[in-house]
Short mmCIF file of C-alpha atoms and ligand atoms in Angstrom, two decimals:
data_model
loop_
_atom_site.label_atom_id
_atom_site.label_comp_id
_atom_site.label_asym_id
_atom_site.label_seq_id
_atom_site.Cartn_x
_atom_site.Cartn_y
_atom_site.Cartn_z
CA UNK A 1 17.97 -23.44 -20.69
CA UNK A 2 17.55 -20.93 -22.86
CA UNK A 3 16.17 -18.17 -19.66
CA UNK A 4 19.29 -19.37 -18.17
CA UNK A 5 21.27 -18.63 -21.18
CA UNK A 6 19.74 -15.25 -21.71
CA UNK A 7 20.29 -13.97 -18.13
CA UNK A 8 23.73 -14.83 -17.98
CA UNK A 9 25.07 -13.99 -21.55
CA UNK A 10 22.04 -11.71 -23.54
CA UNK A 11 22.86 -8.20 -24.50
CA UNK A 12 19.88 -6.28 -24.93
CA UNK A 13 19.40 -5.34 -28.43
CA UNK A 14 22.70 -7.38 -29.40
CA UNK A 15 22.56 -11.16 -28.22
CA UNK A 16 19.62 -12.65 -27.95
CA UNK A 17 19.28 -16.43 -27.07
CA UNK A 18 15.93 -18.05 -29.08
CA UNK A 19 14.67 -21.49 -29.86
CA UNK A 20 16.26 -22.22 -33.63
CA UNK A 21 15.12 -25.29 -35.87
CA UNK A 22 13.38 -28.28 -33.73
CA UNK A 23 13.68 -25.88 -30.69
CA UNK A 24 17.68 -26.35 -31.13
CA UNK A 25 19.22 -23.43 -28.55
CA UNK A 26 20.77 -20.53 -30.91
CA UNK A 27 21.85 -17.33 -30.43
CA UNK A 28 20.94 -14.39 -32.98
CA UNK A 29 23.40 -11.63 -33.13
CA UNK A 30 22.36 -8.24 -34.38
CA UNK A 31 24.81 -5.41 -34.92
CA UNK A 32 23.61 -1.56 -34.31
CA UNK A 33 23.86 -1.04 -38.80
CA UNK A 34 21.26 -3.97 -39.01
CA UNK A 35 23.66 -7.07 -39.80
CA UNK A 36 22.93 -10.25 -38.45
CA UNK A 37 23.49 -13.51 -37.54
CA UNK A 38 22.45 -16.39 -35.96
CA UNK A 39 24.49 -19.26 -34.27
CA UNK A 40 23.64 -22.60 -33.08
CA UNK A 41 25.30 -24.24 -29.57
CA UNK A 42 24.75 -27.38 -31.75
CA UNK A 43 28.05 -27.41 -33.87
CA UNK A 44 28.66 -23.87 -32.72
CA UNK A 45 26.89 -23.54 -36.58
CA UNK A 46 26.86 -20.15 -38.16
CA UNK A 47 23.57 -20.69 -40.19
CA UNK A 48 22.71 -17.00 -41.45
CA UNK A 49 24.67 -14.02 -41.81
CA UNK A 50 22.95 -11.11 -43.22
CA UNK A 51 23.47 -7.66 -44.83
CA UNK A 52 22.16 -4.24 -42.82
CA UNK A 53 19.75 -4.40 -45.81
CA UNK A 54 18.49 -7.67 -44.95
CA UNK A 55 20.18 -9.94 -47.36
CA UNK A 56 21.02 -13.98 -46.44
CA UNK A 57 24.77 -14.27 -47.69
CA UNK A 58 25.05 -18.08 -46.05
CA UNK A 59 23.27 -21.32 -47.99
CA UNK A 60 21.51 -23.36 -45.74
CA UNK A 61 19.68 -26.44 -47.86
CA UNK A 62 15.85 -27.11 -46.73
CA UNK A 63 16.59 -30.35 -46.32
CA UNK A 64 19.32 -29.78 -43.47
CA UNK A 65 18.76 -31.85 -40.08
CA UNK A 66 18.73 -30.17 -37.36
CA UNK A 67 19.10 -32.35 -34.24
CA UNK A 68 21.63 -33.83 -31.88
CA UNK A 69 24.30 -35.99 -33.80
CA UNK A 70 23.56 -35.06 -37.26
CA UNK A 71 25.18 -32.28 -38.99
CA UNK A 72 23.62 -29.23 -40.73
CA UNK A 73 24.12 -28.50 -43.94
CA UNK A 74 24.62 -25.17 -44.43
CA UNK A 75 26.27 -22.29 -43.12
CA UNK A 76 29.43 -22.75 -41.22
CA UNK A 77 30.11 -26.51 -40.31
CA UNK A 78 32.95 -26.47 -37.88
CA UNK A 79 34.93 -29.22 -38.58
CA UNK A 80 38.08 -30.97 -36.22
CA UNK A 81 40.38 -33.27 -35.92
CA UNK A 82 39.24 -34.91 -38.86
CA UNK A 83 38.48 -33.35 -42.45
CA UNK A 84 36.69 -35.89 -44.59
CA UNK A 85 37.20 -39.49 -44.09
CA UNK A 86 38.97 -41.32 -42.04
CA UNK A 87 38.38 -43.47 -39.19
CA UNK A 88 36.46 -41.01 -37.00
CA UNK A 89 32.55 -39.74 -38.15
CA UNK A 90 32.99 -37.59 -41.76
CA UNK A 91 34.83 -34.43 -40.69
CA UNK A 92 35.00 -35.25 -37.54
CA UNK A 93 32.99 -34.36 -34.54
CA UNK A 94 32.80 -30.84 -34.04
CA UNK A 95 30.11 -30.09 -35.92
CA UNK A 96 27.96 -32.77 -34.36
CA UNK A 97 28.96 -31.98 -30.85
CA UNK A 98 26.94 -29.63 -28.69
CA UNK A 99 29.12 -26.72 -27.41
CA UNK A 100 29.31 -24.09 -24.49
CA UNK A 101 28.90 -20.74 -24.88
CA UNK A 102 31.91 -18.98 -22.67
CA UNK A 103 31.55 -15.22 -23.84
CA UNK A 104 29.51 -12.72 -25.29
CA UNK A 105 30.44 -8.55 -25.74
CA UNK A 106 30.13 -5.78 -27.78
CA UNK A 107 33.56 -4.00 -28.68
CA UNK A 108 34.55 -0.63 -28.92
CA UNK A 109 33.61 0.01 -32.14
CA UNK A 110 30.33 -1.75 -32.24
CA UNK A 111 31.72 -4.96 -33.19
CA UNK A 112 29.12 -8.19 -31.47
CA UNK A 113 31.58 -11.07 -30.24
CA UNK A 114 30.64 -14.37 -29.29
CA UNK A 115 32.57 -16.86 -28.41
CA UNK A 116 32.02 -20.95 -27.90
CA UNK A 117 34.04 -23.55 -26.70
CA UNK A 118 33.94 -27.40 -26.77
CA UNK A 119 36.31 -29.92 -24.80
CA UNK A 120 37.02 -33.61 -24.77
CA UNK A 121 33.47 -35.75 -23.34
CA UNK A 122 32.92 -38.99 -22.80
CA UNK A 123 31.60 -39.31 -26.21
CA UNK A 124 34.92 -37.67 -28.02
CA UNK A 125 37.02 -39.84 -26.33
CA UNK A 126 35.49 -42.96 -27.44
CA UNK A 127 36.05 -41.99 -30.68
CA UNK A 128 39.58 -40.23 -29.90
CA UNK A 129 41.62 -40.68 -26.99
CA UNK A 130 42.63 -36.43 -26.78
CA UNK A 131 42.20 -34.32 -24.21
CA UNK A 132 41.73 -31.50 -26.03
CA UNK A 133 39.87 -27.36 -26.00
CA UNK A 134 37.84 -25.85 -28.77
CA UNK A 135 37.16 -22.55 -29.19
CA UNK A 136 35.37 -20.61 -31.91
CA UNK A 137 34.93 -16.43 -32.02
CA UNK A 138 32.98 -14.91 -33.61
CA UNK A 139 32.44 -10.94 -34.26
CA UNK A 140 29.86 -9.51 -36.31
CA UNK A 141 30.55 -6.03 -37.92
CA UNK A 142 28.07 -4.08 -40.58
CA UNK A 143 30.06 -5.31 -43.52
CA UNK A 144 32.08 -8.38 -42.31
CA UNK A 145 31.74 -11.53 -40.05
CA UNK A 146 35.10 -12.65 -38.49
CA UNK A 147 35.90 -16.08 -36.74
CA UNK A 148 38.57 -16.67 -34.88
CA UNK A 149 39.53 -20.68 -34.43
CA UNK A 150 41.46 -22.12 -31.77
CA UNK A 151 42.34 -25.68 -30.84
CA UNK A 152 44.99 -26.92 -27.86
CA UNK A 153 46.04 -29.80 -27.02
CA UNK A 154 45.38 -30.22 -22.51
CA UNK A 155 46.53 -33.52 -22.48
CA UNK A 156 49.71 -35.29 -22.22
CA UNK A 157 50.65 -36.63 -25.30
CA UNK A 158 50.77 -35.04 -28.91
CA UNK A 159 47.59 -34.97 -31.28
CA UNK A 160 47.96 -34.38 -34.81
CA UNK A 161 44.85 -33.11 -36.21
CA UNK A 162 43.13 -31.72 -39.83
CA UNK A 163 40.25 -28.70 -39.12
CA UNK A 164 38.28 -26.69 -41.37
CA UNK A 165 35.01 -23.74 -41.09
CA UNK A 166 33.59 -25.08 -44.17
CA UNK A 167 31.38 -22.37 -45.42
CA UNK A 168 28.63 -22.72 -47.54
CA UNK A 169 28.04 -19.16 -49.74
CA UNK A 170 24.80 -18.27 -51.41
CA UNK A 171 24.93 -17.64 -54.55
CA UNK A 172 21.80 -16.22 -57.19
CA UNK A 173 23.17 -18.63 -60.14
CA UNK A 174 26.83 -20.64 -59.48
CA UNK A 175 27.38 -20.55 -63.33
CA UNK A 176 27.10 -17.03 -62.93
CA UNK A 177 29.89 -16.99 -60.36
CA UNK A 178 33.48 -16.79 -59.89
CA UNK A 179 36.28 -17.19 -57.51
CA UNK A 180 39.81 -14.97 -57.71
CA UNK A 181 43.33 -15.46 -56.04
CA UNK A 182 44.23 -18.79 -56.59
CA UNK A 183 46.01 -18.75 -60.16
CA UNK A 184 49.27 -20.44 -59.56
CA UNK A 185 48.52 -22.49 -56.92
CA UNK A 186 48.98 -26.36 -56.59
CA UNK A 187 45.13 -27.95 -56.29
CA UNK A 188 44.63 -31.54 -55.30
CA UNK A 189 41.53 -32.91 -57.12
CA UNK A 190 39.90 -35.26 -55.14
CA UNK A 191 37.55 -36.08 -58.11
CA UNK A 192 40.47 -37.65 -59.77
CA UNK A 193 42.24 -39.64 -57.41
CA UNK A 194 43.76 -36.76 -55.56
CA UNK A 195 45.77 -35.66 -58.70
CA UNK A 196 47.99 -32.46 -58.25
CA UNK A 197 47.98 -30.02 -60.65
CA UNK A 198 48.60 -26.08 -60.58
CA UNK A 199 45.54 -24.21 -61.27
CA UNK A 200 45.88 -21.84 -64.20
CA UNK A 201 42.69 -19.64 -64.23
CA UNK A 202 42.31 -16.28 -63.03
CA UNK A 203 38.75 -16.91 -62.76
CA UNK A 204 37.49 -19.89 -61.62
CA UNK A 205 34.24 -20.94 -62.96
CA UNK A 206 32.15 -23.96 -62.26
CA UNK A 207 30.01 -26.21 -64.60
CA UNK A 208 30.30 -30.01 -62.83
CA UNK A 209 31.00 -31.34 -60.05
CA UNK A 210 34.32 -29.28 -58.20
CA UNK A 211 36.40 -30.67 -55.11
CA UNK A 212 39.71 -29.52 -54.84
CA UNK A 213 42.07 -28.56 -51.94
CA UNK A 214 43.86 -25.71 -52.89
CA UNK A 215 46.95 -26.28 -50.65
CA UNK A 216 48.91 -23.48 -49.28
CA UNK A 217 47.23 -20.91 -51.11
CA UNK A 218 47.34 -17.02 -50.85
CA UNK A 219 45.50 -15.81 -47.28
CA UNK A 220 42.75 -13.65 -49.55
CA UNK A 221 39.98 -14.52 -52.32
CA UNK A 222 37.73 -12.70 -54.04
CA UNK A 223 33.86 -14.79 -54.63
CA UNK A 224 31.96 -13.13 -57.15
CA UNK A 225 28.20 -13.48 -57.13
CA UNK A 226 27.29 -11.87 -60.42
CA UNK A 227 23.41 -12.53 -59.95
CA UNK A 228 23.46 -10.84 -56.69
CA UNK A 229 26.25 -7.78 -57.87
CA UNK A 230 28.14 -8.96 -54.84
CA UNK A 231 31.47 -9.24 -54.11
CA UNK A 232 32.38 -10.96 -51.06
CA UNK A 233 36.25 -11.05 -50.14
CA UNK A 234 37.54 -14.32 -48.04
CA UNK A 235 40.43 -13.78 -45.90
CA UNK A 236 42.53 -15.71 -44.24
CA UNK A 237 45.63 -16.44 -41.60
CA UNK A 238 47.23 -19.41 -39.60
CA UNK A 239 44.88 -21.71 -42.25
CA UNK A 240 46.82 -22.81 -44.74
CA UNK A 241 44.41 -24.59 -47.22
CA UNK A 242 41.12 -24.11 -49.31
CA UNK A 243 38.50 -26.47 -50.42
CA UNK A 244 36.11 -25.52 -53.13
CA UNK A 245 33.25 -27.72 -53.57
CA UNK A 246 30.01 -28.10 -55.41
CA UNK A 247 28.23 -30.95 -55.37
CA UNK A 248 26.56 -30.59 -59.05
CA UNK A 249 23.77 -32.78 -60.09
CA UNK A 250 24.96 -36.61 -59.25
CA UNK A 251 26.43 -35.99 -56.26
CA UNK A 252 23.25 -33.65 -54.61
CA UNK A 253 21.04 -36.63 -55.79
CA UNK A 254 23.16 -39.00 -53.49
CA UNK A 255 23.21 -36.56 -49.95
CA UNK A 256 19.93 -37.04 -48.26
CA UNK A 257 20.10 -33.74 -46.81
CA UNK A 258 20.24 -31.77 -50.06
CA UNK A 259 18.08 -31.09 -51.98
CA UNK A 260 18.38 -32.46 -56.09
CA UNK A 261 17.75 -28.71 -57.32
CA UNK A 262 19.80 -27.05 -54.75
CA UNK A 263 23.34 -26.76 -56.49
CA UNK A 264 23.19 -23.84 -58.13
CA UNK A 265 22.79 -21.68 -55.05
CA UNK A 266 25.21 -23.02 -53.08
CA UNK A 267 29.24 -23.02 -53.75
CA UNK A 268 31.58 -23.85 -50.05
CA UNK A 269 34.39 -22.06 -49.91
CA UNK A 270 36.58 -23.40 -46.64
CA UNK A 271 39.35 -22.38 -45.06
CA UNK A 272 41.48 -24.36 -42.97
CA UNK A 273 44.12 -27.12 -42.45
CA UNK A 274 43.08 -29.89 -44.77
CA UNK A 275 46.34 -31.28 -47.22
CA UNK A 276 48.69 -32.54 -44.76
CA UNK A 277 47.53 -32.98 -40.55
CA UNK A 278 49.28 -30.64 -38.24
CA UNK A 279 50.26 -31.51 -34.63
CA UNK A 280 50.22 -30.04 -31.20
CA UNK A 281 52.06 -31.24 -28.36
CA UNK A 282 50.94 -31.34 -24.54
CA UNK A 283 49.83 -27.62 -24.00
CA UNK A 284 50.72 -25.78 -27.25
CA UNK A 285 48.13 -24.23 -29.32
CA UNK A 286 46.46 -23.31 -33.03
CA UNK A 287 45.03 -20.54 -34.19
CA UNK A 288 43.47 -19.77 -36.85
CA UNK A 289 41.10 -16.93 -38.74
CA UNK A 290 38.71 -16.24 -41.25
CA UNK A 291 37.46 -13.26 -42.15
CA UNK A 292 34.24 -12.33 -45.06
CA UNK A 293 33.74 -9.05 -45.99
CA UNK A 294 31.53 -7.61 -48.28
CA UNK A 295 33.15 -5.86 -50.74
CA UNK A 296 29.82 -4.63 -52.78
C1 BG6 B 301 33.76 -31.07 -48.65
C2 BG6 B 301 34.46 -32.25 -49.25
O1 BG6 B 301 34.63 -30.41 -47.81
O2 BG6 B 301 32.64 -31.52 -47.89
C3 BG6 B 301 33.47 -33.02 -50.11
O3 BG6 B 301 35.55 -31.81 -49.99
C4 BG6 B 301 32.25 -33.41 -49.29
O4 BG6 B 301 34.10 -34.16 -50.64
C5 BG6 B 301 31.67 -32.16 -48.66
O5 BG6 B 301 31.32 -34.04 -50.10
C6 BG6 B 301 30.44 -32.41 -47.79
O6 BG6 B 301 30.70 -33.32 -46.79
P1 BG6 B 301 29.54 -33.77 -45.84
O7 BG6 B 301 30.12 -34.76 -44.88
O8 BG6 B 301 29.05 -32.55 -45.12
O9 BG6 B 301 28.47 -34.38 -46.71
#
């Protein structure tokens, strides 16, 4: 599979296809300054993005799974039609669905693109009765990683649907780091039975446990790893909502594939549709983007 894979979409030097975690088939990306990244067909999972100089900017815990059905924890779980519970799997299927790749290309100005798609199986529509098409971009630049997320509904009756790229940043110390640009903005804490509330901080800092959906919420945020000196801006469009969650010390202790000491080095920040569901009817389509960029 993966010979196949190579012949048909490796770029010499820039796409490479390679046996990942439990010989899972992943593609690494590298871009001409030295950036990388590496992306699983399982989940179409952005596990590592790295700096020209070398340095891991995604979390990935040690005790992720990596095999067909389970998620990974870590990196960029891709999650539709379902964020959080409900009466599909946890966030849905995405992530635990093996996708296609349909693309692969190097743009003008050096940019790597890759692009993956997943559609309506058997298995999806067991669980949901949608005809539906997936498709995740991304394109690797020497400071910035950008994904472009697209959903459509190919069937004949409307869907309405919740989505998400829930990344997981590293961080050196998350008491050492903060998160700009949503002062002013109404946050649903799901810690506290989903109360509203506007958030007043400039900076937001984190010592417990922290789940809130930031909902409608300014298209740009600034993360602040102080241990690191990096500065990592979040941008986004057609995504409405943020979730920012650390699991703290109770909550790793309960997720199997965490590990107990592995908080501190971890904080998601995720962009996508998550307060309220949005619909598509027969044929139309979403899009939406997220761009990180490394500010220092
Ligand atoms: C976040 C949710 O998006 O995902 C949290 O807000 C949840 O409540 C977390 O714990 C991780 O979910 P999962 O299914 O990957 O363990």
């Amino acid at each position: 599979m993966l010979q196949a894979l190579q012949e048909r979409f490796g770029i010499e030097g820039a796409v490479t296809f390679v046996a990942g975690k439990n010989g899972l088939p992943t593609m690494a990306l590298r871009h001409a300054s030295g950036a990388g990244a590496v992306i699983y067909l399982h989940g179409a999972h952005v596990t590592s993005w790295t700096t020209p100089k070398g340095e891991e900017l995604f979390f990935v815990s040690r005790e992720s799974r990596f095999a067909p059905g389970q998620p990974i924890r870590g990196g960029i779980p891709v999650i539709f039609p379902q964020f959080g519970g409900g009466e599909l799997p946890q966030h849905g299927f995405a992530r635990i669905s093996e996708w296609a790749v349909l693309r692969t290309g190097v743009a003008e100005g050096g940019e790597i693109t890759v692009a993956l798609g997943l559609h309506e199986n058997p298995e999806t529509l067991a669980m949901w009765p949608h005809p539906f098409a997936l498709e995740l971009e991304a394109r690797l630049g020497e400071r910035s990683l950008h994904l472009d997320y697209r959903a459509q509904n190919t069937g004949s009756e409307a869907f309405a649907f919740t989505c998400a790229l829930h990344t997981y940043f590293r961080v050196a110390d998350i008491r050492r780091t903060a998160l700009l640009g949503l002062e002013g903005v109404t946050r649903i804490d799901t810690l506290r039975d989903d109360i509203r509330e506007v958030e007043t901080r400039r900076e937001i800092r984190f010592d417990q446990e922290t789940d809130f959906i930031y909902e409608s919420a300014p298209d740009s945020v600034l993360l602040v790893d102080e241990g690191n000196a990096r500065k990592l801006r979040i941008e986004k469009a057609g995504m409405p909502d943020y979730v920012v969650w650390n699991p703290w010390i109770e909550k790793s202790r309960r997720m199997p594939d965490f590990g107990d000491d592995e908080y501190p080095w971890m904080l998601c920040v995720e962009t996508g549709v998550m307060a309220r569901p949005t619909t598509l009817r027969p044929g139309e389509q979403w899009k939406g983007t997220t761009t990180f960029r490394m500010e220092a």
